[in-house]
Amino acid sequence: DKPRREAILDLAKYTDKKICVKFTGGRQGEFSGYDQLLNLVMDDIEETLNDPETGLPAVPPRTRSLGLAVIRGTSLVLISPLDG
């Protein structure tokens, strides 16, 4: 039998705490939970939209609300407290 791998990131300590999570593709939201594959359940997700012609963030910035979603943990970029 192979030894069990430990997760690089212990997400259990962030459950039920107000934190901001940012993902690739300009998405961010509030952490609600996770599964054994480290996919994250996120709430109040906002996605920053890019300009379709340049592929760069739109000026002025445009966002859309995605609400509640499950996002793959491999696209995680940053975890930080909501209150600074």
PDB file of C-alpha atoms in Angstrom:
ATOM      1  CA  ASP A   1       0.000   0.000   0.000  1.00  0.00           C
ATOM      2  CA  LYS A   2       1.085   3.532  -0.774  1.00  0.00           C
ATOM      3  CA  PRO A   3       1.431   5.950   2.131  1.00  0.00           C
ATOM      4  CA  ARG A   4      -1.418   8.438   2.360  1.00  0.00           C
ATOM      5  CA  ARG A   5      -0.573  11.900   1.059  1.00  0.00           C
ATOM      6  CA  GLU A   6      -1.158  14.895   3.251  1.00  0.00           C
ATOM      7  CA  ALA A   7      -2.853  17.939   1.776  1.00  0.00           C
ATOM      8  CA  ILE A   8      -0.587  20.920   1.179  1.00  0.00           C
ATOM      9  CA  LEU A   9      -3.290  23.260   2.441  1.00  0.00           C
ATOM     10  CA  ASP A  10      -5.418  22.592   5.537  1.00  0.00           C
ATOM     11  CA  LEU A  11      -8.762  24.104   4.527  1.00  0.00           C
ATOM     12  CA  ALA A  12     -10.552  22.889   7.669  1.00  0.00           C
ATOM     13  CA  LYS A  13      -9.230  25.852   9.656  1.00  0.00           C
ATOM     14  CA  TYR A  14     -10.918  28.265   7.210  1.00  0.00           C
ATOM     15  CA  THR A  15     -14.409  26.733   7.425  1.00  0.00           C
ATOM     16  CA  ASP A  16     -17.022  29.124   8.861  1.00  0.00           C
ATOM     17  CA  LYS A  17     -14.595  32.055   8.771  1.00  0.00           C
ATOM     18  CA  LYS A  18     -14.883  35.181   6.655  1.00  0.00           C
ATOM     19  CA  ILE A  19     -12.102  34.861   4.090  1.00  0.00           C
ATOM     20  CA  CYS A  20     -11.653  35.930   0.482  1.00  0.00           C
ATOM     21  CA  VAL A  21     -10.479  33.375  -2.060  1.00  0.00           C
ATOM     22  CA  LYS A  22      -9.153  34.372  -5.484  1.00  0.00           C
ATOM     23  CA  PHE A  23      -8.934  32.067  -8.491  1.00  0.00           C
ATOM     24  CA  THR A  24      -7.414  32.171 -11.942  1.00  0.00           C
ATOM     25  CA  GLY A  25      -9.734  33.806 -14.441  1.00  0.00           C
ATOM     26  CA  GLY A  26     -10.530  36.750 -12.172  1.00  0.00           C
ATOM     27  CA  ARG A  27     -12.992  35.044  -9.816  1.00  0.00           C
ATOM     28  CA  GLN A  28     -13.210  35.689  -6.090  1.00  0.00           C
ATOM     29  CA  GLY A  29     -15.698  35.010  -3.327  1.00  0.00           C
ATOM     30  CA  GLU A  30     -16.329  33.797   0.207  1.00  0.00           C
ATOM     31  CA  PHE A  31     -15.259  30.297   1.271  1.00  0.00           C
ATOM     32  CA  SER A  32     -18.110  28.021   2.413  1.00  0.00           C
ATOM     33  CA  GLY A  33     -16.602  24.522   2.343  1.00  0.00           C
ATOM     34  CA  TYR A  34     -14.576  21.938   0.426  1.00  0.00           C
ATOM     35  CA  ASP A  35     -14.493  18.265  -0.525  1.00  0.00           C
ATOM     36  CA  GLN A  36     -11.824  15.543  -0.303  1.00  0.00           C
ATOM     37  CA  LEU A  37     -10.418  16.555  -3.712  1.00  0.00           C
ATOM     38  CA  LEU A  38      -9.987  20.164  -2.460  1.00  0.00           C
ATOM     39  CA  ASN A  39     -12.700  21.552  -4.719  1.00  0.00           C
ATOM     40  CA  LEU A  40     -14.042  24.648  -2.975  1.00  0.00           C
ATOM     41  CA  VAL A  41     -17.658  25.622  -2.358  1.00  0.00           C
ATOM     42  CA  MET A  42     -17.777  29.388  -2.775  1.00  0.00           C
ATOM     43  CA  ASP A  43     -20.520  31.941  -2.193  1.00  0.00           C
ATOM     44  CA  ASP A  44     -20.963  35.531  -3.413  1.00  0.00           C
ATOM     45  CA  ILE A  45     -18.598  34.936  -6.327  1.00  0.00           C
ATOM     46  CA  GLU A  46     -17.735  37.890  -8.548  1.00  0.00           C
ATOM     47  CA  GLU A  47     -15.961  37.389 -11.863  1.00  0.00           C
ATOM     48  CA  THR A  48     -13.922  40.194 -13.441  1.00  0.00           C
ATOM     49  CA  LEU A  49     -14.541  40.184 -17.186  1.00  0.00           C
ATOM     50  CA  ASN A  50     -11.848  40.683 -19.813  1.00  0.00           C
ATOM     51  CA  ASP A  51     -12.090  42.756 -22.978  1.00  0.00           C
ATOM     52  CA  PRO A  52     -12.868  40.221 -25.756  1.00  0.00           C
ATOM     53  CA  GLU A  53     -10.589  42.021 -28.242  1.00  0.00           C
ATOM     54  CA  THR A  54      -7.469  42.343 -26.089  1.00  0.00           C
ATOM     55  CA  GLY A  55      -7.930  39.600 -23.504  1.00  0.00           C
ATOM     56  CA  LEU A  56      -6.957  42.121 -20.815  1.00  0.00           C
ATOM     57  CA  PRO A  57      -9.185  43.265 -17.941  1.00  0.00           C
ATOM     58  CA  ALA A  58     -11.897  45.595 -19.265  1.00  0.00           C
ATOM     59  CA  VAL A  59     -11.561  49.358 -18.677  1.00  0.00           C
ATOM     60  CA  PRO A  60     -13.626  50.450 -16.867  1.00  0.00           C
ATOM     61  CA  PRO A  61     -13.706  47.169 -14.895  1.00  0.00           C
ATOM     62  CA  ARG A  62     -16.753  44.977 -15.529  1.00  0.00           C
ATOM     63  CA  THR A  63     -17.857  42.194 -13.216  1.00  0.00           C
ATOM     64  CA  ARG A  64     -20.666  39.694 -13.056  1.00  0.00           C
ATOM     65  CA  SER A  65     -22.093  37.893 -10.055  1.00  0.00           C
ATOM     66  CA  LEU A  66     -21.998  34.089 -10.135  1.00  0.00           C
ATOM     67  CA  GLY A  67     -23.489  33.491  -6.668  1.00  0.00           C
ATOM     68  CA  LEU A  68     -22.834  29.995  -5.254  1.00  0.00           C
ATOM     69  CA  ALA A  69     -20.488  27.611  -7.098  1.00  0.00           C
ATOM     70  CA  VAL A  70     -18.065  24.713  -6.714  1.00  0.00           C
ATOM     71  CA  ILE A  71     -14.649  25.584  -8.129  1.00  0.00           C
ATOM     72  CA  ARG A  72     -11.714  23.239  -8.684  1.00  0.00           C
ATOM     73  CA  GLY A  73      -8.983  23.670  -6.120  1.00  0.00           C
ATOM     74  CA  THR A  74      -6.313  23.635  -8.843  1.00  0.00           C
ATOM     75  CA  SER A  75      -7.393  27.139  -9.891  1.00  0.00           C
ATOM     76  CA  LEU A  76      -6.844  28.576  -6.386  1.00  0.00           C
ATOM     77  CA  VAL A  77      -4.512  31.596  -6.342  1.00  0.00           C
ATOM     78  CA  LEU A  78      -4.902  33.317  -2.953  1.00  0.00           C
ATOM     79  CA  ILE A  79      -6.624  33.000   0.424  1.00  0.00           C
ATOM     80  CA  SER A  80      -6.840  36.087   2.645  1.00  0.00           C
ATOM     81  CA  PRO A  81      -8.954  37.443   5.528  1.00  0.00           C
ATOM     82  CA  LEU A  82     -11.956  39.528   4.446  1.00  0.00           C
ATOM     83  CA  ASP A  83     -11.418  42.138   7.129  1.00  0.00           C
ATOM     84  CA  GLY A  84      -7.885  43.016   6.022  1.00  0.00           C
TER      85      GLY A  84
END
